[in-house]
XYZ file of C-alpha atoms in Angstrom:
674
model
C 177.055 97.969 -107.792
C 178.773 99.534 -104.803
C 179.311 97.904 -101.458
C 177.191 99.976 -99.084
C 179.406 101.752 -96.573
C 179.096 101.764 -92.803
C 176.631 104.141 -91.237
C 175.169 104.798 -87.814
C 171.422 105.293 -87.558
C 170.354 106.852 -84.288
C 167.396 109.181 -84.758
C 167.138 112.491 -82.941
C 165.025 115.376 -84.142
C 166.793 118.685 -84.389
C 166.481 122.113 -85.859
C 168.961 124.878 -86.400
C 169.366 127.003 -83.304
C 167.222 130.071 -83.423
C 169.264 133.242 -83.538
C 168.171 136.784 -82.884
C 169.322 138.151 -86.221
C 167.860 137.422 -89.610
C 170.500 136.105 -91.986
C 170.012 136.619 -95.706
C 171.840 134.283 -98.075
C 172.772 134.991 -101.676
C 169.851 134.033 -103.915
C 171.061 134.843 -107.424
C 174.329 135.266 -109.333
C 174.286 138.616 -111.092
C 177.609 138.151 -112.899
C 180.787 136.121 -112.535
C 184.230 136.313 -114.126
C 184.542 132.555 -114.626
C 183.372 129.225 -113.267
C 184.820 125.751 -113.249
C 184.264 123.627 -116.341
C 185.391 120.124 -117.197
C 184.224 118.336 -120.373
C 184.278 115.067 -118.438
C 182.030 116.496 -115.710
C 178.925 117.876 -117.365
C 176.882 118.516 -114.229
C 176.664 121.805 -112.313
C 179.424 120.995 -109.831
C 181.508 124.057 -108.864
C 179.418 126.375 -111.051
C 178.670 129.879 -109.823
C 175.186 128.841 -108.645
C 176.817 126.675 -105.971
C 177.546 129.836 -103.978
C 173.806 130.407 -103.458
C 171.842 129.548 -100.338
C 173.134 128.283 -97.014
C 176.596 126.736 -96.811
C 176.844 123.092 -97.779
C 179.952 121.904 -95.933
C 180.014 123.951 -92.718
C 181.216 123.177 -90.066
C 183.408 120.801 -92.073
C 185.577 122.367 -94.754
C 187.299 120.881 -97.769
C 187.029 120.526 -101.547
C 183.401 120.238 -102.605
C 181.333 120.306 -105.764
C 178.799 122.391 -103.807
C 180.978 125.522 -103.881
C 181.888 128.098 -106.554
C 185.298 127.526 -108.105
C 186.968 129.613 -110.806
C 187.861 128.185 -114.202
C 191.617 128.118 -113.566
C 193.503 127.588 -110.336
C 196.019 130.457 -110.583
C 194.683 133.074 -112.966
C 196.831 136.186 -113.630
C 193.639 138.242 -113.833
C 191.407 139.175 -110.941
C 188.378 136.916 -110.555
C 185.086 138.175 -109.152
C 181.474 137.290 -108.485
C 178.475 139.527 -107.770
C 175.566 137.945 -105.900
C 172.072 139.278 -105.269
C 169.980 139.016 -102.090
C 166.227 138.870 -101.541
C 166.516 141.846 -99.164
C 167.312 145.549 -99.418
C 168.746 146.852 -96.147
C 171.648 148.430 -94.324
C 173.986 145.785 -92.922
C 176.543 145.304 -90.136
C 178.076 142.007 -91.222
C 179.120 139.920 -94.221
C 180.149 136.273 -93.837
C 181.989 134.500 -96.649
C 182.323 130.731 -96.311
C 185.714 130.014 -97.886
C 185.353 126.300 -98.285
C 188.816 125.535 -99.587
C 191.931 127.522 -100.527
C 191.021 130.403 -98.198
C 193.096 133.572 -98.535
C 192.414 134.700 -102.109
C 189.918 137.499 -101.351
C 191.267 140.990 -102.076
C 188.143 143.159 -101.900
C 184.494 142.991 -100.788
C 182.070 145.675 -101.992
C 178.403 146.399 -101.491
C 176.099 147.550 -104.270
C 172.788 149.324 -103.855
C 169.647 148.825 -105.901
C 171.089 151.024 -108.691
C 174.313 148.962 -108.654
C 176.371 151.830 -107.260
C 179.525 150.354 -105.671
C 180.509 151.054 -102.039
C 183.776 149.584 -100.674
C 183.271 147.424 -97.580
C 186.689 145.855 -96.859
C 190.104 145.322 -98.422
C 192.020 142.141 -97.543
C 195.799 141.981 -97.351
C 197.715 138.777 -98.151
C 197.897 136.286 -95.319
C 194.548 137.078 -93.654
C 193.511 133.420 -93.658
C 193.633 131.373 -90.444
C 193.094 127.988 -92.106
C 192.671 126.410 -95.524
C 188.912 126.486 -94.951
C 187.219 129.128 -92.804
C 184.371 131.585 -92.333
C 185.667 135.040 -93.213
C 183.607 137.570 -91.262
C 183.426 141.296 -91.908
C 181.865 143.145 -88.958
C 181.299 146.845 -89.626
C 181.447 149.487 -86.875
C 177.981 150.706 -87.802
C 175.181 150.101 -90.267
C 176.045 150.924 -93.863
C 174.891 154.331 -95.055
C 173.397 152.655 -98.115
C 171.019 149.740 -98.529
C 172.704 146.598 -99.777
C 171.182 144.626 -102.648
C 174.330 142.972 -104.013
C 177.744 141.895 -102.743
C 180.833 141.745 -104.977
C 183.783 139.552 -104.013
C 187.096 140.007 -105.850
C 189.828 137.360 -105.749
C 193.517 137.189 -106.596
C 193.748 133.487 -107.295
C 197.560 133.608 -107.439
C 197.744 134.385 -103.721
C 196.921 130.799 -102.837
C 198.370 128.002 -104.934
C 195.642 125.790 -106.392
C 191.911 126.333 -106.480
C 189.916 128.490 -104.071
C 186.256 127.761 -103.332
C 183.461 129.874 -101.849
C 180.464 127.951 -100.517
C 178.079 130.716 -99.391
C 177.685 134.431 -98.678
C 175.449 135.772 -95.909
C 174.566 139.268 -94.713
C 172.785 140.608 -91.623
C 172.173 143.820 -89.711
C 173.429 142.175 -86.509
C 176.954 141.807 -85.103
C 176.325 138.294 -83.813
C 178.513 135.955 -85.927
C 176.476 134.604 -88.808
C 177.932 131.115 -88.426
C 176.380 130.838 -84.961
C 172.914 131.013 -86.536
C 173.503 127.691 -88.265
C 175.257 125.790 -85.482
C 174.216 122.171 -85.134
C 173.223 120.789 -81.724
C 176.006 118.929 -79.922
C 174.075 117.227 -77.125
C 172.631 113.767 -77.644
C 169.466 112.497 -76.029
C 169.704 109.472 -73.756
C 166.063 108.692 -74.483
C 166.926 106.968 -77.757
C 169.470 104.209 -78.107
C 170.306 101.664 -80.738
C 169.554 97.989 -80.332
C 171.741 95.356 -81.957
C 169.506 92.903 -83.793
C 171.383 89.912 -82.412
C 173.065 86.764 -83.678
C 170.071 85.544 -85.709
C 170.637 88.476 -88.063
C 174.189 89.662 -87.470
C 177.331 87.602 -88.089
C 181.079 88.104 -88.211
C 180.605 89.384 -91.744
C 179.072 92.608 -93.005
C 175.274 93.028 -92.737
C 174.172 96.119 -94.628
C 171.241 97.819 -96.439
C 168.297 96.752 -94.211
C 164.775 97.133 -95.612
C 161.790 96.463 -93.353
C 158.505 95.287 -94.828
C 155.554 97.701 -94.428
C 153.973 95.501 -91.737
C 157.242 95.330 -89.804
C 157.241 91.518 -89.864
C 160.068 90.782 -92.331
C 163.530 92.309 -92.416
C 165.506 92.080 -95.653
C 169.193 92.947 -95.732
C 172.378 92.310 -97.693
C 175.375 90.286 -96.580
C 178.744 91.109 -98.067
C 181.290 88.355 -98.747
C 179.485 85.872 -96.510
C 180.703 82.266 -97.086
C 177.106 81.070 -97.645
C 176.459 83.609 -100.385
C 175.863 82.388 -103.936
C 178.655 82.257 -106.474
C 182.397 81.992 -106.658
C 183.181 85.484 -105.395
C 180.531 85.595 -102.599
C 179.370 89.071 -103.612
C 176.356 90.831 -102.131
C 173.353 88.582 -101.511
C 169.940 89.241 -99.979
C 168.993 87.607 -96.681
C 165.810 87.873 -94.642
C 164.448 87.256 -91.148
C 160.849 87.157 -89.875
C 159.332 88.239 -86.574
C 157.598 85.401 -84.702
C 154.656 85.527 -82.282
C 157.072 86.051 -79.374
C 158.500 89.161 -81.064
C 161.774 87.338 -81.742
C 163.584 87.491 -85.070
C 164.177 84.148 -86.784
C 167.604 82.982 -87.897
C 168.308 84.697 -91.211
C 167.802 82.746 -94.415
C 169.338 83.265 -97.838
C 166.828 84.695 -100.309
C 166.218 82.238 -103.186
C 167.322 82.418 -106.787
C 166.775 84.045 -109.253
C 166.649 87.160 -107.073
C 170.068 86.179 -105.727
C 172.682 85.368 -108.330
C 176.450 85.570 -108.699
C 176.335 89.349 -109.107
C 175.627 92.022 -106.445
C 172.037 91.863 -105.219
C 170.018 94.251 -103.059
C 166.359 94.936 -102.273
C 165.522 98.649 -102.493
C 161.895 98.528 -101.385
C 158.680 96.558 -100.969
C 155.117 97.385 -101.977
C 152.575 97.974 -99.159
C 150.989 94.549 -99.736
C 154.386 92.826 -99.660
C 153.889 91.296 -103.108
C 156.256 93.424 -105.199
C 160.004 93.826 -104.667
C 162.034 96.739 -105.995
C 165.508 95.467 -106.894
C 168.726 97.234 -107.796
C 170.078 96.477 -111.283
C 168.549 94.930 -114.400
C 168.587 91.131 -114.477
C 169.424 89.315 -117.702
C 168.522 85.739 -118.510
C 172.203 84.760 -118.772
C 172.762 85.729 -115.127
C 174.549 89.013 -115.782
C 173.215 92.426 -114.767
C 173.426 96.038 -115.880
C 172.582 99.459 -114.434
C 168.925 100.094 -113.705
C 166.089 98.841 -111.549
C 163.757 95.842 -111.666
C 160.534 94.507 -110.174
C 159.858 90.974 -108.934
C 156.320 89.769 -108.215
C 155.013 87.181 -105.775
C 153.478 84.259 -107.678
C 150.576 82.031 -106.656
C 153.110 79.299 -105.882
C 154.752 81.484 -103.253
C 157.845 81.927 -105.437
C 159.107 85.213 -106.847
C 159.047 85.942 -110.558
C 162.184 86.558 -112.567
C 162.923 90.293 -112.161
C 161.418 92.519 -114.860
C 163.193 95.702 -115.904
C 161.527 99.027 -115.142
C 162.119 100.896 -118.409
C 162.724 104.577 -117.649
C 162.577 106.910 -120.651
C 165.891 108.608 -121.498
C 167.541 107.175 -118.397
C 171.312 107.569 -118.722
C 173.299 107.195 -115.533
C 176.751 108.781 -115.672
C 177.527 107.442 -112.229
C 178.551 103.899 -111.399
C 175.891 103.729 -108.694
C 172.180 104.382 -108.232
C 169.705 103.805 -105.421
C 165.929 103.534 -105.799
C 162.786 103.865 -103.710
C 159.131 103.309 -104.667
C 156.158 105.377 -103.473
C 153.386 103.394 -101.730
C 151.016 103.748 -104.702
C 153.537 101.914 -106.886
C 153.418 104.647 -109.527
C 156.320 106.901 -108.526
C 160.038 106.114 -108.440
C 162.588 108.326 -106.696
C 166.185 107.465 -107.400
C 169.708 108.832 -107.526
C 171.583 109.192 -110.775
C 173.958 111.542 -112.529
C 172.620 113.305 -115.620
C 173.449 116.454 -117.572
C 171.190 118.622 -115.421
C 172.459 117.243 -112.097
C 173.670 119.774 -109.558
C 176.393 117.378 -108.433
C 177.813 113.923 -108.965
C 174.434 112.328 -108.186
C 171.060 113.978 -107.647
C 167.668 112.646 -106.665
C 165.168 112.334 -109.519
C 161.540 111.302 -109.858
C 159.860 109.244 -112.579
C 156.157 108.427 -112.990
C 154.534 105.231 -114.250
C 152.994 105.503 -117.732
C 149.926 103.653 -118.966
C 152.087 101.585 -121.339
C 154.112 100.157 -118.472
C 157.167 102.377 -118.950
C 158.349 105.218 -116.722
C 158.588 108.888 -117.645
C 161.822 110.760 -118.245
C 163.503 111.576 -114.894
C 162.789 114.973 -113.319
C 165.293 116.540 -110.939
C 163.842 116.988 -107.436
C 165.310 120.494 -107.375
C 167.924 122.574 -105.516
C 166.202 122.461 -102.125
C 167.253 118.829 -101.653
C 169.939 118.351 -104.322
C 173.378 119.932 -103.989
C 176.705 120.024 -105.783
C 177.645 116.928 -103.810
C 176.362 113.387 -104.347
C 172.964 112.661 -102.793
C 172.274 108.987 -102.056
C 170.063 106.342 -100.390
C 166.595 107.925 -100.784
C 163.731 106.235 -98.948
C 160.071 107.234 -99.357
C 158.247 106.485 -96.130
C 154.955 104.551 -96.292
C 153.055 107.852 -95.929
C 154.194 108.824 -99.452
C 155.154 112.291 -98.173
C 158.277 111.916 -96.034
C 161.591 111.379 -97.805
C 164.803 110.421 -96.033
C 168.133 110.625 -97.845
C 171.864 110.919 -97.302
C 174.122 113.745 -98.444
C 177.438 115.504 -97.770
C 176.018 118.653 -99.363
C 173.934 120.023 -96.485
C 175.196 121.306 -93.141
C 176.175 118.263 -91.145
C 178.353 116.513 -88.593
C 180.486 114.357 -90.856
C 181.318 113.570 -94.432
C 177.786 112.270 -95.154
C 174.678 112.789 -92.989
C 171.058 111.643 -93.042
C 168.325 114.220 -93.664
C 164.547 114.332 -93.752
C 162.315 116.388 -96.039
C 158.581 116.355 -96.768
C 156.807 116.731 -100.091
C 154.866 120.011 -100.258
C 152.674 119.378 -103.292
C 151.794 116.933 -106.034
C 154.687 117.794 -108.362
C 157.319 115.813 -106.433
C 159.741 118.678 -107.110
C 158.707 120.946 -104.226
C 160.172 119.959 -100.855
C 160.603 121.354 -97.372
C 164.097 122.413 -96.319
C 165.997 119.247 -95.356
C 166.468 118.694 -91.632
C 169.589 117.039 -90.299
C 168.501 114.182 -88.025
C 171.017 115.074 -85.374
C 174.186 113.862 -83.647
C 172.739 110.641 -82.268
C 172.141 109.490 -85.840
C 174.865 111.262 -87.752
C 178.520 110.634 -87.015
C 181.816 111.932 -88.412
C 181.654 108.978 -90.830
C 179.336 108.113 -93.729
C 175.699 107.670 -92.608
C 172.870 106.457 -94.811
C 170.466 103.691 -95.858
C 167.560 103.083 -93.577
C 164.037 101.726 -93.605
C 160.976 102.660 -91.576
C 157.989 100.383 -91.050
C 154.458 101.584 -91.791
C 153.806 101.852 -88.061
C 156.529 104.474 -87.889
C 157.838 103.008 -84.641
C 161.321 101.797 -85.588
C 164.073 102.701 -88.017
C 166.445 99.942 -89.125
C 170.027 100.714 -90.066
C 173.566 99.434 -90.417
C 176.453 100.479 -88.210
C 180.004 99.327 -87.613
C 180.335 97.006 -84.635
C 183.479 98.201 -82.889
C 184.189 94.729 -81.508
C 184.947 93.170 -84.885
C 184.927 96.233 -87.159
C 182.169 94.658 -89.280
C 178.807 96.188 -90.011
C 175.774 94.960 -88.062
C 172.057 95.674 -88.304
C 170.569 97.877 -85.579
C 167.211 99.458 -84.885
C 166.005 102.433 -82.855
C 162.675 103.892 -81.835
C 161.974 106.981 -83.888
C 161.354 110.310 -82.129
C 158.017 111.928 -82.899
C 159.362 114.791 -84.998
C 160.941 112.614 -87.664
C 158.255 109.939 -87.874
C 156.308 109.476 -91.107
C 152.734 110.744 -91.030
C 150.179 108.496 -89.304
C 148.802 105.745 -91.534
C 145.674 103.643 -91.781
C 146.079 100.044 -92.876
C 142.826 98.670 -94.287
C 142.527 94.957 -94.870
C 139.772 92.445 -95.534
C 137.935 90.450 -98.188
C 135.618 91.074 -101.106
C 132.607 88.782 -100.812
C 129.547 87.850 -102.868
C 126.264 88.765 -101.196
C 124.451 85.523 -101.947
C 127.149 83.123 -100.699
C 129.557 85.365 -98.750
C 132.317 83.548 -100.633
C 135.456 85.622 -101.299
C 135.821 86.776 -104.896
C 138.277 88.514 -107.198
C 137.572 92.208 -107.807
C 139.163 95.544 -108.559
C 139.596 98.018 -105.698
C 140.106 101.709 -106.472
C 141.195 104.020 -103.633
C 140.875 107.729 -104.432
C 141.988 110.733 -102.384
C 141.637 114.507 -102.721
C 144.410 114.939 -105.329
C 144.599 113.349 -108.799
C 147.761 111.478 -107.801
C 146.107 110.187 -104.627
C 144.966 107.007 -106.298
C 145.695 103.367 -105.682
C 144.464 100.363 -107.647
C 144.391 96.823 -106.270
C 143.664 93.738 -108.337
C 142.335 91.630 -105.476
C 142.793 87.878 -105.776
C 141.318 85.923 -102.835
C 143.709 83.078 -103.608
C 146.511 85.297 -102.315
C 144.663 86.272 -99.129
C 143.041 89.460 -97.901
C 143.458 92.741 -99.726
C 145.600 95.262 -97.856
C 146.690 98.852 -98.413
C 148.149 101.800 -96.493
C 146.762 105.332 -96.573
C 147.742 108.601 -94.818
C 145.277 109.084 -91.984
C 144.968 112.826 -92.592
C 143.537 112.281 -96.104
C 139.924 111.242 -96.528
C 139.409 108.669 -99.259
C 136.792 106.864 -101.303
C 136.813 103.166 -102.106
C 135.204 101.762 -105.259
C 134.917 97.985 -105.565
C 134.169 96.751 -109.089
C 133.427 93.369 -110.588
C 131.797 92.664 -113.931
C 128.180 91.617 -113.514
C 127.868 93.177 -110.042
C 126.875 96.542 -108.664
C 129.844 98.848 -108.070
C 130.273 99.503 -104.367
C 131.294 103.044 -103.357
C 132.076 104.096 -99.776
C 133.794 107.103 -98.200
C 136.172 106.974 -95.224
C 137.726 109.604 -92.974
C 140.281 108.746 -90.277
C 141.737 112.238 -89.963
C 141.315 112.198 -86.170
C 143.661 109.221 -85.837
C 147.124 110.235 -84.626
C 148.728 106.785 -84.514
C 149.026 103.857 -86.901
C 145.559 102.284 -87.168
C 144.498 98.910 -88.576
C 140.952 98.625 -89.958
C 139.428 95.245 -90.835
C 136.730 95.806 -93.472
C 134.965 93.338 -95.762
C 133.030 94.554 -98.803
C 129.985 92.642 -100.080
C 129.029 92.831 -103.758
C 125.464 92.477 -104.936
C 124.385 91.063 -108.309
C 123.682 93.559 -111.040
C 119.838 93.733 -111.156
C 119.306 93.255 -114.876
C 115.670 93.529 -116.050
C 114.533 94.196 -112.477
C 112.853 97.374 -111.348
C 114.482 98.949 -108.262
C 114.597 102.303 -106.560
C 117.352 104.193 -104.791
C 116.618 104.747 -101.083
C 118.077 108.247 -100.993
C 116.558 109.452 -104.252
C 113.353 110.986 -102.948
C 111.718 114.363 -103.635
C 110.144 117.129 -101.615
C 106.375 117.518 -101.728
C 105.182 118.937 -105.097
C 108.807 119.473 -106.287
C 110.962 117.841 -108.930
C 114.423 119.143 -107.971
C 117.120 116.559 -107.285
C 118.313 116.681 -103.677
C 122.069 116.473 -102.912
C 121.669 113.354 -100.778
C 120.377 111.420 -103.782
C 123.229 112.210 -106.174
C 125.621 109.618 -104.742
C 123.086 106.881 -105.521
C 122.599 108.260 -109.020
C 126.357 108.159 -109.532
C 126.237 104.406 -108.875
C 123.810 104.016 -111.779
C 126.132 106.096 -113.922
C 129.050 103.824 -113.026
C 127.061 100.777 -114.121
C 126.269 102.389 -117.462
C 129.835 103.588 -117.950
C 131.276 100.156 -117.253
C 128.686 98.344 -119.368
C 128.300 100.321 -122.551
C 125.722 97.929 -124.038
C 123.336 98.400 -121.112
C 120.375 100.792 -121.219
C 118.217 102.187 -118.471
C 114.431 102.583 -118.116
C 113.416 105.424 -115.760
C 109.961 105.543 -114.200
C 108.703 108.532 -112.196
C 106.137 108.507 -109.340
C 104.421 110.847 -106.865
C 102.383 110.419 -103.699
C 98.542 110.825 -103.809
C 98.421 114.429 -102.616
C 96.862 116.899 -105.058
C 95.321 116.603 -108.544
C 95.981 113.348 -110.434
C 96.829 115.067 -113.748
C 99.213 117.506 -112.048
C 100.884 114.577 -110.304
C 101.353 112.897 -113.683
C 103.126 116.001 -114.999
C 105.180 116.232 -111.788
C 106.333 112.630 -112.102
C 107.405 113.363 -115.685
C 109.448 116.366 -114.512
C 111.115 114.207 -111.899
C 112.066 111.521 -114.351
C 113.262 114.138 -116.850
C 115.519 115.726 -114.206
C 117.061 112.343 -113.475
C 117.567 111.782 -117.210
C 119.204 115.200 -117.580
C 121.597 114.390 -114.742
C 122.625 111.129 -116.403
C 123.161 112.901 -119.728
C 125.238 115.611 -118.018
C 127.561 112.849 -116.813
C 128.118 111.520 -120.315
C 125.347 108.928 -120.711
C 123.863 109.063 -124.207
C 120.145 109.952 -124.479
C 119.680 106.951 -126.775
C 120.415 104.675 -123.802
C 117.664 106.199 -121.626
C 113.880 105.570 -121.818
C 111.372 107.223 -119.490
C 107.760 106.859 -118.356
C 105.656 108.856 -115.871
C 103.067 107.151 -113.632
C 101.880 109.964 -111.392
C 100.440 108.651 -108.111
C 99.986 105.120 -109.461
C 101.805 102.158 -107.931
C 102.686 103.441 -104.431
C 105.371 101.451 -102.510
C 104.354 102.816 -99.115
C 101.281 104.069 -97.284
C 100.007 107.529 -98.252
C 98.313 108.079 -94.880
C 101.234 109.793 -93.078
C 104.088 111.916 -94.405
C 106.784 109.751 -92.819
C 105.781 106.893 -95.140
C 104.246 108.904 -97.961
C 107.616 110.487 -98.893
C 108.900 107.124 -100.205
C 106.292 107.259 -102.975
C 107.905 110.414 -104.375
C 110.555 108.540 -106.311
C 112.156 107.493 -109.591
C 112.707 103.784 -110.248
C 115.285 102.166 -112.515
C 115.441 99.090 -114.701
C 118.814 98.149 -116.225
C 118.401 96.220 -119.462
C 120.984 94.523 -121.665
C 119.828 95.038 -125.246
């Protein structure tokens, strides 16, 4: 496993400067003479598609897998590429981002919708100003034709070695295209980094910080520290806790078997703090191999031996991988190199299967992945915001930190990555960070200039790059009769199928706890065999900040062989239609029958004393039949349902006034175990 490099983590929101002109970037390769191919590199590095979209390396230039490169370095034949745009318009400017080996272009032509060719500019030898540059063509007036395609012809023998083109842009403006993608250069004094102090930092390298969701425990890795385990003092995990005075304790070495003689690192922590995501697969003999593992907190307070997360068809061509776990524990995002990677390493997603394995990795797509190596993904506690590091998007140095947000439930549709700005990103390699559930601080590693070793720092996060506001709900499940805490299953369900979370609550381990995005309403179901299922809905969408909610749930005994009614299941005068407000209570009965397939139900219908007795008897039968039909429509077999109509017999409330009389218009239930 790699030693994590130095990186500075100072957050500042930014966006590309808004320019007056609209720049259109190449969106499709129509045809190409050749593209780079290497049997040892089976990803899409340096393929023709790397010319599409915005430039990847600007304002830095240099060899990159995120640029188009011809098959051979010095071909005797002319090379060319024709790219298509999502626009059809007259233009004033073409910008070609010659990433490396600039000077090979001989001709640039425009093509209209019918692919008729119009010369735009001829280039003589020696036009280049540098080995990497933006080559601008500014026309004296708008083209007389509407441009749909641009053709670029190269003489690759002009420049010794390979030539690379990163991007092609067109516009109807004369303002230089590169100015539309300039990065901000001013830093904000509002945000500054705070060294975590001597209890955490030492004269050795402290790297890869991961903060627990509650912000109370900081895990990190020490490199070559003399107190590390093993002969070679490789990477070991350390941790520090925040005391009541908001001071961090002196760091302690994480226990075995999580630490061993190999390289160890924590990648993430579950929202309840009881599951660790660990880099590498642990073997019983103390060795490790590529992959990822889980360790679980035991009743004794110790951690289990790490268990491999088995990912279907997972084959990593790279020496390194990094992993991050979504808050629901069912989604892994990680970096790896596979056949369909755009570059050396891409970000992929894998979903938990019912058999305990993980699905075959899916590429997160070209919006976030580039021809370069993406690394250090981190899913924020909101389950929507993803931070990662890459040299393949426009940045300040050789590797910058970016933020993107998930746009739908596929996990392959993302917003355009935003560079987090010059206070965070430096000319060096920047990456690896962790954000607490509160979204107040980011924790990161950076080189301490005094001793040239890496220290742990933190910084308050500006509003724009914070994760979405979260609700933390915590409490106990109690029995109604004794109010004693009890074990139970907790199901949290949101608006989307993937918005689900399951908690096996064990009171021995303390209160239940989970995090949920405040903007999403949710329903909680609490289930325990032999007790009524509890169902409640919650909506904290008006909350803008991290909110903690203390909530206990009380379970009532399942009323076997006891007649009971549902308070909201009442009927209008002389009618048998089910009212919407009563359906939620009926669904509770359905849950009982679904969870206890041997149980049956006896339905009894009633009316008030208004009207003819015989008509009331028929009305009560209609009411009980409508309830039966609803149960059957939800999958309950008719054989499990018996009914009886009583008319106006057996009132439960006075019939003298309507306010009380309405409670007699009801259907009662008896659950029987036969």
